[in-house]
PDB file of C-alpha atoms in Angstrom:
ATOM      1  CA  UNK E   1      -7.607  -4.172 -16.044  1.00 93.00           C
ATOM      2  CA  UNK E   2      -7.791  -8.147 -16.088  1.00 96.00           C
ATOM      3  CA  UNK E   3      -7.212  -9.955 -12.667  1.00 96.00           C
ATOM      4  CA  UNK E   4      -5.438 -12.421 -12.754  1.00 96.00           C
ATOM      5  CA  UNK E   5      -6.309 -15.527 -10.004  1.00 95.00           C
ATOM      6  CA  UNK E   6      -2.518 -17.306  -8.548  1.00 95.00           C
ATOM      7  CA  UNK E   7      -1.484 -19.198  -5.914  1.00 93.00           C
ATOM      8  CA  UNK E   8      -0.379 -16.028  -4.267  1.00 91.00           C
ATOM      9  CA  UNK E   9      -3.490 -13.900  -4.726  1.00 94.00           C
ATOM     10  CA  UNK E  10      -5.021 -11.507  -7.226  1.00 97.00           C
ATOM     11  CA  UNK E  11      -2.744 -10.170  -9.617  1.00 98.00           C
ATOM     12  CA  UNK E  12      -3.615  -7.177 -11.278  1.00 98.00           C
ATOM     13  CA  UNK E  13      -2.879  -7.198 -15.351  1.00 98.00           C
ATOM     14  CA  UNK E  14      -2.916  -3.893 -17.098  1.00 98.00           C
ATOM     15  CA  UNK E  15      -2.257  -2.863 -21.191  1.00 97.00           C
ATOM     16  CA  UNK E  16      -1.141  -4.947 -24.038  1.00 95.00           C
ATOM     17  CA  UNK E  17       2.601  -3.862 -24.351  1.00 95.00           C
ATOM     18  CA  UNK E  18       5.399  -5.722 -25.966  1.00 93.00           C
ATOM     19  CA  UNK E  19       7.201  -5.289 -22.472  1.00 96.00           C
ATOM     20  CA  UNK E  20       6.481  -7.257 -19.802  1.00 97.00           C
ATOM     21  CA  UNK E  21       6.395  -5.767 -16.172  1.00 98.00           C
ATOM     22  CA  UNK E  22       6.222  -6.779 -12.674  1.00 98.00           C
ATOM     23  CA  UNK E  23       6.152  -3.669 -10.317  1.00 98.00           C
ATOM     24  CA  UNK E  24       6.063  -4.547  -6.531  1.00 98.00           C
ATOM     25  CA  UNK E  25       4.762  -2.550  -4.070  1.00 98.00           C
ATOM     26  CA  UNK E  26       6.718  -1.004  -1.033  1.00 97.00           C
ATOM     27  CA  UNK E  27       6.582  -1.579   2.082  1.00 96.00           C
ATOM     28  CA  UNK E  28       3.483   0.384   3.683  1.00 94.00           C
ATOM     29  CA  UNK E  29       1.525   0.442   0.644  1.00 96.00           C
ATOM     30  CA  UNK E  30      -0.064  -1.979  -1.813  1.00 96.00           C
ATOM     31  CA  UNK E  31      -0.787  -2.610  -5.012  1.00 98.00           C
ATOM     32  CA  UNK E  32      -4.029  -0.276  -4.670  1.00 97.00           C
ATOM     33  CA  UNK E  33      -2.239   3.000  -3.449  1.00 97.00           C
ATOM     34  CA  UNK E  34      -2.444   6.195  -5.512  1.00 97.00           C
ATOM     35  CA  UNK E  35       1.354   5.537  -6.077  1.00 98.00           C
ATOM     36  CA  UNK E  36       1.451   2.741  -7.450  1.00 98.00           C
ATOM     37  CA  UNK E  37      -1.781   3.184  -9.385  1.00 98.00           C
ATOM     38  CA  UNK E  38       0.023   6.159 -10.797  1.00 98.00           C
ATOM     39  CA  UNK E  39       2.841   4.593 -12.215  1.00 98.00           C
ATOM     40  CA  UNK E  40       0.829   1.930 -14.042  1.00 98.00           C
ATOM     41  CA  UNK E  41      -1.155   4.611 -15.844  1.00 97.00           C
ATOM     42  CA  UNK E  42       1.933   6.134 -16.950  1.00 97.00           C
ATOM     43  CA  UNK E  43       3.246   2.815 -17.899  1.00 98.00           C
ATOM     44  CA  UNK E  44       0.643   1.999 -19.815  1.00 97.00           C
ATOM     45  CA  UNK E  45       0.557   4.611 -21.834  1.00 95.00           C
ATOM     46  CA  UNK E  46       3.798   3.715 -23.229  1.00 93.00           C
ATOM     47  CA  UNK E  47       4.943   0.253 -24.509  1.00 88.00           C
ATOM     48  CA  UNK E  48       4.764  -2.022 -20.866  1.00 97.00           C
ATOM     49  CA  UNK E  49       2.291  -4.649 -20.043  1.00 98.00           C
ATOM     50  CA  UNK E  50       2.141  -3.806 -16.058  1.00 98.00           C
ATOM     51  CA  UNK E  51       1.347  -6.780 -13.592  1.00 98.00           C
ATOM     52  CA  UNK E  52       0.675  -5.752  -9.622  1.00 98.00           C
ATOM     53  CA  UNK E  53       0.481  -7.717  -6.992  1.00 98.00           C
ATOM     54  CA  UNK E  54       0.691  -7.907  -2.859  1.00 98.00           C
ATOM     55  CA  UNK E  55       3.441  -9.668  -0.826  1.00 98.00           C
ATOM     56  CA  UNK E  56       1.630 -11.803   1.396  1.00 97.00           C
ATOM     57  CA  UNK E  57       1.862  -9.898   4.379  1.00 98.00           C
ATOM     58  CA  UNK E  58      -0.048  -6.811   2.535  1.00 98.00           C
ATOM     59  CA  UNK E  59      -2.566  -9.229   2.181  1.00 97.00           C
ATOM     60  CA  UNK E  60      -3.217  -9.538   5.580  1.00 96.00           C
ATOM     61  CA  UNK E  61      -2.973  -6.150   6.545  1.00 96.00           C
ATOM     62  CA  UNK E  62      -5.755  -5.223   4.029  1.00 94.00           C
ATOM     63  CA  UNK E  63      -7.972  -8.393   5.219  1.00 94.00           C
ATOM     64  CA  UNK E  64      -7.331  -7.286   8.728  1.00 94.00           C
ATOM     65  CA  UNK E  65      -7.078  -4.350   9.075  1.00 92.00           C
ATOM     66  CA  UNK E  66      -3.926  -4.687  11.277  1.00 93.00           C
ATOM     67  CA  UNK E  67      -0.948  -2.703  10.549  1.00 90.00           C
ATOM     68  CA  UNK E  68       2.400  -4.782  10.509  1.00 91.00           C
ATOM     69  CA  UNK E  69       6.030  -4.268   9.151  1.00 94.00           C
ATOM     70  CA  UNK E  70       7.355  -6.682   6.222  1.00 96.00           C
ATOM     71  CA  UNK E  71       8.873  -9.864   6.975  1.00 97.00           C
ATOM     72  CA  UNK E  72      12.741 -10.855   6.782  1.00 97.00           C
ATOM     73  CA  UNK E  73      13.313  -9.945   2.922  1.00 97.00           C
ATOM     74  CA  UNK E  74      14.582 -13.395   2.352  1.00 98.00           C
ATOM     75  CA  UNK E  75      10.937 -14.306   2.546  1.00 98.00           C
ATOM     76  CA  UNK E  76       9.432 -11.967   0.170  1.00 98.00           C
ATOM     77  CA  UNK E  77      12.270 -12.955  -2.399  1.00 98.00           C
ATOM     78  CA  UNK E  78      11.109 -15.948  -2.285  1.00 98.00           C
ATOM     79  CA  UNK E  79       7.157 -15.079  -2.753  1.00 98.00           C
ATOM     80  CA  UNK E  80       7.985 -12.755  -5.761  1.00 98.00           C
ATOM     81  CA  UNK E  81      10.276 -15.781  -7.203  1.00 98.00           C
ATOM     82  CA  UNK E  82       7.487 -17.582  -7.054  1.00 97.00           C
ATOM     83  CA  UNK E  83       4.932 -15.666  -8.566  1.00 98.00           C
ATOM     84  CA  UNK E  84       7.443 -15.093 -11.550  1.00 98.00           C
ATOM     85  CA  UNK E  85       7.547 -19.128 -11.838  1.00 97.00           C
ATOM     86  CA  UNK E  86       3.425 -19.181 -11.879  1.00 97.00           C
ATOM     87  CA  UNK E  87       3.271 -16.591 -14.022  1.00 97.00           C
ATOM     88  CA  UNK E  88       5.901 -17.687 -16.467  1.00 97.00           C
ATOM     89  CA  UNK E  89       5.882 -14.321 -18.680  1.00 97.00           C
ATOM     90  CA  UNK E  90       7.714 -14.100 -22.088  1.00 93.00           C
ATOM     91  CA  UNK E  91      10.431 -12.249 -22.779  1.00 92.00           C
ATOM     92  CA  UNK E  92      10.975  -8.994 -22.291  1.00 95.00           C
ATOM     93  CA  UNK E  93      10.717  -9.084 -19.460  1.00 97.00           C
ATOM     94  CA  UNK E  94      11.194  -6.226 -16.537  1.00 97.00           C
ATOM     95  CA  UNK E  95      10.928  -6.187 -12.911  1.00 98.00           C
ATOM     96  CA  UNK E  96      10.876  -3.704 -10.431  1.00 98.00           C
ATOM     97  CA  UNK E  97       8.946  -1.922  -7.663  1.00 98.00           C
ATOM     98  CA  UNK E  98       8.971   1.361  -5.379  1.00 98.00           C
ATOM     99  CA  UNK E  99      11.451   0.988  -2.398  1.00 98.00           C
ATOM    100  CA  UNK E 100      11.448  -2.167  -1.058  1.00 98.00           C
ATOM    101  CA  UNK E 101      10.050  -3.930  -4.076  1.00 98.00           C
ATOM    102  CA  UNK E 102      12.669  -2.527  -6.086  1.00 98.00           C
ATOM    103  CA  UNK E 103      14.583  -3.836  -3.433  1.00 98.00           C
ATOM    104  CA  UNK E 104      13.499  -7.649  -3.608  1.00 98.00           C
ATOM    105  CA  UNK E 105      13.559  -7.317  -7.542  1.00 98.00           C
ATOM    106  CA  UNK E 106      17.653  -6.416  -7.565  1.00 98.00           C
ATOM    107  CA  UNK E 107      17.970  -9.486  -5.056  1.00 98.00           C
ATOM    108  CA  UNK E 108      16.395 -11.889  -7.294  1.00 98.00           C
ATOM    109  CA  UNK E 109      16.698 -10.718 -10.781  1.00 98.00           C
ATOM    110  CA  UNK E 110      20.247 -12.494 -11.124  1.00 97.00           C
ATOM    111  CA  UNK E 111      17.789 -15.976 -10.596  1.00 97.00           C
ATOM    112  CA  UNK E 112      14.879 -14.857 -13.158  1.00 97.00           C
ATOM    113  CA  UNK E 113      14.407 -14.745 -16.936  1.00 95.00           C
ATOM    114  CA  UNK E 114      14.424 -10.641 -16.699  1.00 96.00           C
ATOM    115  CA  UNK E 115      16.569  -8.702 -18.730  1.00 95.00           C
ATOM    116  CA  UNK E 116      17.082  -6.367 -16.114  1.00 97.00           C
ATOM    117  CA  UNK E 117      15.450  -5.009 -12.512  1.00 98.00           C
ATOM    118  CA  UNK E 118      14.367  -1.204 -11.920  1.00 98.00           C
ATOM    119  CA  UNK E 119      13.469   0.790  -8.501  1.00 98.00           C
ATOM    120  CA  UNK E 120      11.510   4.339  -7.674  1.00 98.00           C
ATOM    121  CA  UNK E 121      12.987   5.395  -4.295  1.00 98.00           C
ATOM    122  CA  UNK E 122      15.857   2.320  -3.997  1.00 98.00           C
ATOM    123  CA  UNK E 123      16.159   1.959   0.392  1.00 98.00           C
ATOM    124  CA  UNK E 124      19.655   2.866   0.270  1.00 98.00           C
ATOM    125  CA  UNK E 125      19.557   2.351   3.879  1.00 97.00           C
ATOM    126  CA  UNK E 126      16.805   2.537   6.599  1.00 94.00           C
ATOM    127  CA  UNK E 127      15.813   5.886   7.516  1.00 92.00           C
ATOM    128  CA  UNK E 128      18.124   8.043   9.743  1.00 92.00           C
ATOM    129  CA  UNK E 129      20.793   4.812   9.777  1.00 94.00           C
ATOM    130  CA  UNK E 130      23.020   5.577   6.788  1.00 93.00           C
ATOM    131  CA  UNK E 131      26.163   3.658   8.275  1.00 94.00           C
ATOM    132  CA  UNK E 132      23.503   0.282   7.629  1.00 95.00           C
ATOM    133  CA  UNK E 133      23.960   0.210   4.005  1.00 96.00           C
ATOM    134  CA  UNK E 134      21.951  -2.263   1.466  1.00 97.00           C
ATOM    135  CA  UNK E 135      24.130  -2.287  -1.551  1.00 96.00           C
ATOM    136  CA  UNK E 136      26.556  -5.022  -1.223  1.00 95.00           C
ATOM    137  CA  UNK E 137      24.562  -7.177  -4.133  1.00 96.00           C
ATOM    138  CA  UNK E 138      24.593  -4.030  -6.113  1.00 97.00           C
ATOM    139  CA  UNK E 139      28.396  -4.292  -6.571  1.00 95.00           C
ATOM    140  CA  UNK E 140      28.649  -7.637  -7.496  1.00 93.00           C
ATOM    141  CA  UNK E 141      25.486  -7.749  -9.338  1.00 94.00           C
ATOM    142  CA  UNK E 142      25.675  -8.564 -13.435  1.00 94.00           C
ATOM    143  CA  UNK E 143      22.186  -7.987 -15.215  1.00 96.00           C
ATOM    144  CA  UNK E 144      21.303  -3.957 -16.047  1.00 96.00           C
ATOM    145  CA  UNK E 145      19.454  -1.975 -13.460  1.00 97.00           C
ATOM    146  CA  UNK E 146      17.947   1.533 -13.333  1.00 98.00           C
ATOM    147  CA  UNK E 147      17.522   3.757  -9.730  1.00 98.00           C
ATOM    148  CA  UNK E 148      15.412   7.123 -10.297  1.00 98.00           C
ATOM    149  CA  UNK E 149      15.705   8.745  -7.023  1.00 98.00           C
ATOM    150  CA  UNK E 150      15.053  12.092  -5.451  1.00 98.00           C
ATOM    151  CA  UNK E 151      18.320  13.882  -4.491  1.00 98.00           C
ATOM    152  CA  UNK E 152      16.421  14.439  -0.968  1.00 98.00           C
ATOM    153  CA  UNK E 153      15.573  10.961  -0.714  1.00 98.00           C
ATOM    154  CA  UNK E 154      16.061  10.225   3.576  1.00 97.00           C
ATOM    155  CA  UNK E 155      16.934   6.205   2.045  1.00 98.00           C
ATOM    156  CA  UNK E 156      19.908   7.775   0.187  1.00 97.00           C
ATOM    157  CA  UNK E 157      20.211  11.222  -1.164  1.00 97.00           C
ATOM    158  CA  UNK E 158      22.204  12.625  -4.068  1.00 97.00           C
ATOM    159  CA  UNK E 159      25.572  12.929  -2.119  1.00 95.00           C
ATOM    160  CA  UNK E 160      25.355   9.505   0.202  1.00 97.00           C
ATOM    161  CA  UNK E 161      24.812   7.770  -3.341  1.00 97.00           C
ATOM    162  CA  UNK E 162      27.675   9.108  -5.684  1.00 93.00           C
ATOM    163  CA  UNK E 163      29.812   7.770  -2.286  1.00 94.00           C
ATOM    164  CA  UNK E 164      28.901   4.218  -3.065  1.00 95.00           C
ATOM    165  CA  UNK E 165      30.416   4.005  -6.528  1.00 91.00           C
ATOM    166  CA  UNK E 166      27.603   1.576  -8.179  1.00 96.00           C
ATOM    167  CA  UNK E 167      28.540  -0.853 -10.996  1.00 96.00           C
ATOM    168  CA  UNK E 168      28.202   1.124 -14.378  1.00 95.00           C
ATOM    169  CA  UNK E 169      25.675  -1.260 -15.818  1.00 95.00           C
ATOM    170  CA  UNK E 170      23.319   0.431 -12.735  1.00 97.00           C
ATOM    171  CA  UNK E 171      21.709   3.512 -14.159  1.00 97.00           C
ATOM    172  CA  UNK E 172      20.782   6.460 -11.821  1.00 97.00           C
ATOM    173  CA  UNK E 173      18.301   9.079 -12.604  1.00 98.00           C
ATOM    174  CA  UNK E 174      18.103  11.877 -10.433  1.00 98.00           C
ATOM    175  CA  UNK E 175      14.638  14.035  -9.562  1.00 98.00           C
ATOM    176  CA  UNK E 176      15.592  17.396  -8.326  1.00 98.00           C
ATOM    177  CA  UNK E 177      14.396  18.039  -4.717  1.00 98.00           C
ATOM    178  CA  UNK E 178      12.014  14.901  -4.118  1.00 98.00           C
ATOM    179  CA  UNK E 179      12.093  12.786  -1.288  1.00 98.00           C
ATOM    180  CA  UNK E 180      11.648   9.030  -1.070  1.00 98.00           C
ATOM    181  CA  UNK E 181       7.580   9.283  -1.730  1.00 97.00           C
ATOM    182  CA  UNK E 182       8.784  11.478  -4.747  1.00 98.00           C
ATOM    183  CA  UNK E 183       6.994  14.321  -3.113  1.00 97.00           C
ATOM    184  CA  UNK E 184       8.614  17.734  -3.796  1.00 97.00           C
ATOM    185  CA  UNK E 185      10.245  19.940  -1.950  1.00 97.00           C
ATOM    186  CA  UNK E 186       9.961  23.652  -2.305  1.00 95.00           C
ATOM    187  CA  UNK E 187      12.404  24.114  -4.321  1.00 95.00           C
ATOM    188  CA  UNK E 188      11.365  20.690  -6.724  1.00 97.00           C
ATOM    189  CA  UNK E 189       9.956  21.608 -10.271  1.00 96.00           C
ATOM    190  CA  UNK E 190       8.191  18.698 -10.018  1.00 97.00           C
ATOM    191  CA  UNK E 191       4.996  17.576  -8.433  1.00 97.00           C
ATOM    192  CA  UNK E 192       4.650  14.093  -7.308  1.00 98.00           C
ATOM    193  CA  UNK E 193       2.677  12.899 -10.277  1.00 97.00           C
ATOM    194  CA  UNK E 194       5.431  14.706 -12.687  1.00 98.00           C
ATOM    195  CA  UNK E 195       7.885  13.357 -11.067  1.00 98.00           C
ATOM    196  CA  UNK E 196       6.186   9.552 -11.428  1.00 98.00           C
ATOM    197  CA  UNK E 197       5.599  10.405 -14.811  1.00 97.00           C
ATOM    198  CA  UNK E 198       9.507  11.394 -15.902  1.00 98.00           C
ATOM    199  CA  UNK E 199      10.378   8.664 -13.534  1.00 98.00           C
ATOM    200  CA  UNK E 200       8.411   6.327 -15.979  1.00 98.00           C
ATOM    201  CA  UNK E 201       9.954   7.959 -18.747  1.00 97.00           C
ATOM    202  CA  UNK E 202      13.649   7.203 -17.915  1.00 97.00           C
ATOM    203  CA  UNK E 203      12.165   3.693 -17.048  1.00 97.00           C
ATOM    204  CA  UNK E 204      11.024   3.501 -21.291  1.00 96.00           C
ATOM    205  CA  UNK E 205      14.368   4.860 -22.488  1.00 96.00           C
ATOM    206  CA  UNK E 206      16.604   2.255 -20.203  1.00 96.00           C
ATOM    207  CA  UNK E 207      13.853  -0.265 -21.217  1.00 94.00           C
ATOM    208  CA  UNK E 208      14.555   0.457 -24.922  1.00 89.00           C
ATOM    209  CA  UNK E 209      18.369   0.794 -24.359  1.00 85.00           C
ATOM    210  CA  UNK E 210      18.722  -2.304 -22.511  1.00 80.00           C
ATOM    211  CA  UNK E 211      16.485  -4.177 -25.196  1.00 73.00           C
ATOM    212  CA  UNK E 212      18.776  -2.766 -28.015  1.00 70.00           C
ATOM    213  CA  UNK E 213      22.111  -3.898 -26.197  1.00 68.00           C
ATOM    214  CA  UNK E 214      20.466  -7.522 -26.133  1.00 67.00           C
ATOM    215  CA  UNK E 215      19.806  -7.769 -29.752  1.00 63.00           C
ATOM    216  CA  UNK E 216      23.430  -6.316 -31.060  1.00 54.00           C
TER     217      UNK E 216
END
């Protein structure tokens, strides 16, 4: 792992893939959590060069110990637009995140050099308030994205979803019986790191479809 010194904070680089990706985290963990830690492993081990980072108010929960709930998303669009600008990574590139960073990627990705935008867990809407729905960008959204979501995710399970008719250049991938942490149910045949690692895996194959419909 190299780190990476920005104007926004540390940012984690890890492997030497020909695919460039920014993962962001959600919104009550960082860039440290198992989760997230998880998913760059996996990444790595195919073809993805995986940058982390933490929105600025992460930052300040882990230098003060002081839980506190993300600011107006407007805001962290505009940190993660930011960082892209510093960063100024070659194409291809990716971005995406778990829940809300996945999120703040599909809001931005339409102003970025990034062929396309992915999310684990996408926040449908809020917990327990499905009439508040967070898809309006979705529908009038052009660049390719990819959902992989558990079809007992409380953020938009497997039947609220189909009801929202998505664009057909968003790709869903469904886990059987995981929630929004992608930890299993009973009923699951996944665990939560199997069902990070075929999350990653439909991540490479949209990755390698969406590079191959750019070069035709």
């Amino acid at each position: 792992m190299e780190c990476i010194e920005t104007g926004f904070g540390p940012v984690q680089k890890y492997g030497s893939g020909a695919v460039n990706v920014v993962f962001a985290h959600g919104s009550g963990i960082g860039m440290n959590h198992e989760f997230m830690q998880s998913v760059v492993a996996a990444m790595v081990s195919k073809d993805f060069t995986v940058y982390l980072f933490n929105f600025g108010y992460m930052q300040q929960i882990q230098l003060t110990g002081t839980k506190r709930p993300p600011p107006a998303v407007a805001k962290l669009e505009l940190e993660l637009l930011a960082l892209l600008n510093e960063l100024a990574l070659p194409d291809p590139l990716i971005i995406g995140g778990k829940s809300l960073g996945g999120r703040v990627a599909s809001l931005i990705v339409e102003q970025t050099n990034a062929l396309g935008w992915f999310a684990l867990g996408y926040p449908f809407h809020p917990q327990r308030k499905p009439e508040t729905l967070r898809v309006e960008h979705l529908l009038t959204s052009h660049k390719p994205g990819l959902i992989v979501q558990g079809t007992r995710d409380g953020l938009g399970c497997y039947d609220e979803v189909l009801g929202y008719k998505l664009p057909a250049h968003i790709d869903l991938c469904w886990l059987s019986d995981v929630d929004h942490s992608f930890k299993p149910f009973k009923a699951s045949p996944y665990s939560q790191i199997q069902a990070i690692e075929r999350s990653v895996l439909d991540i490479e194959l949209w990755a390698r479809c969406t590079l191959k419909c750019r070069d035709t």
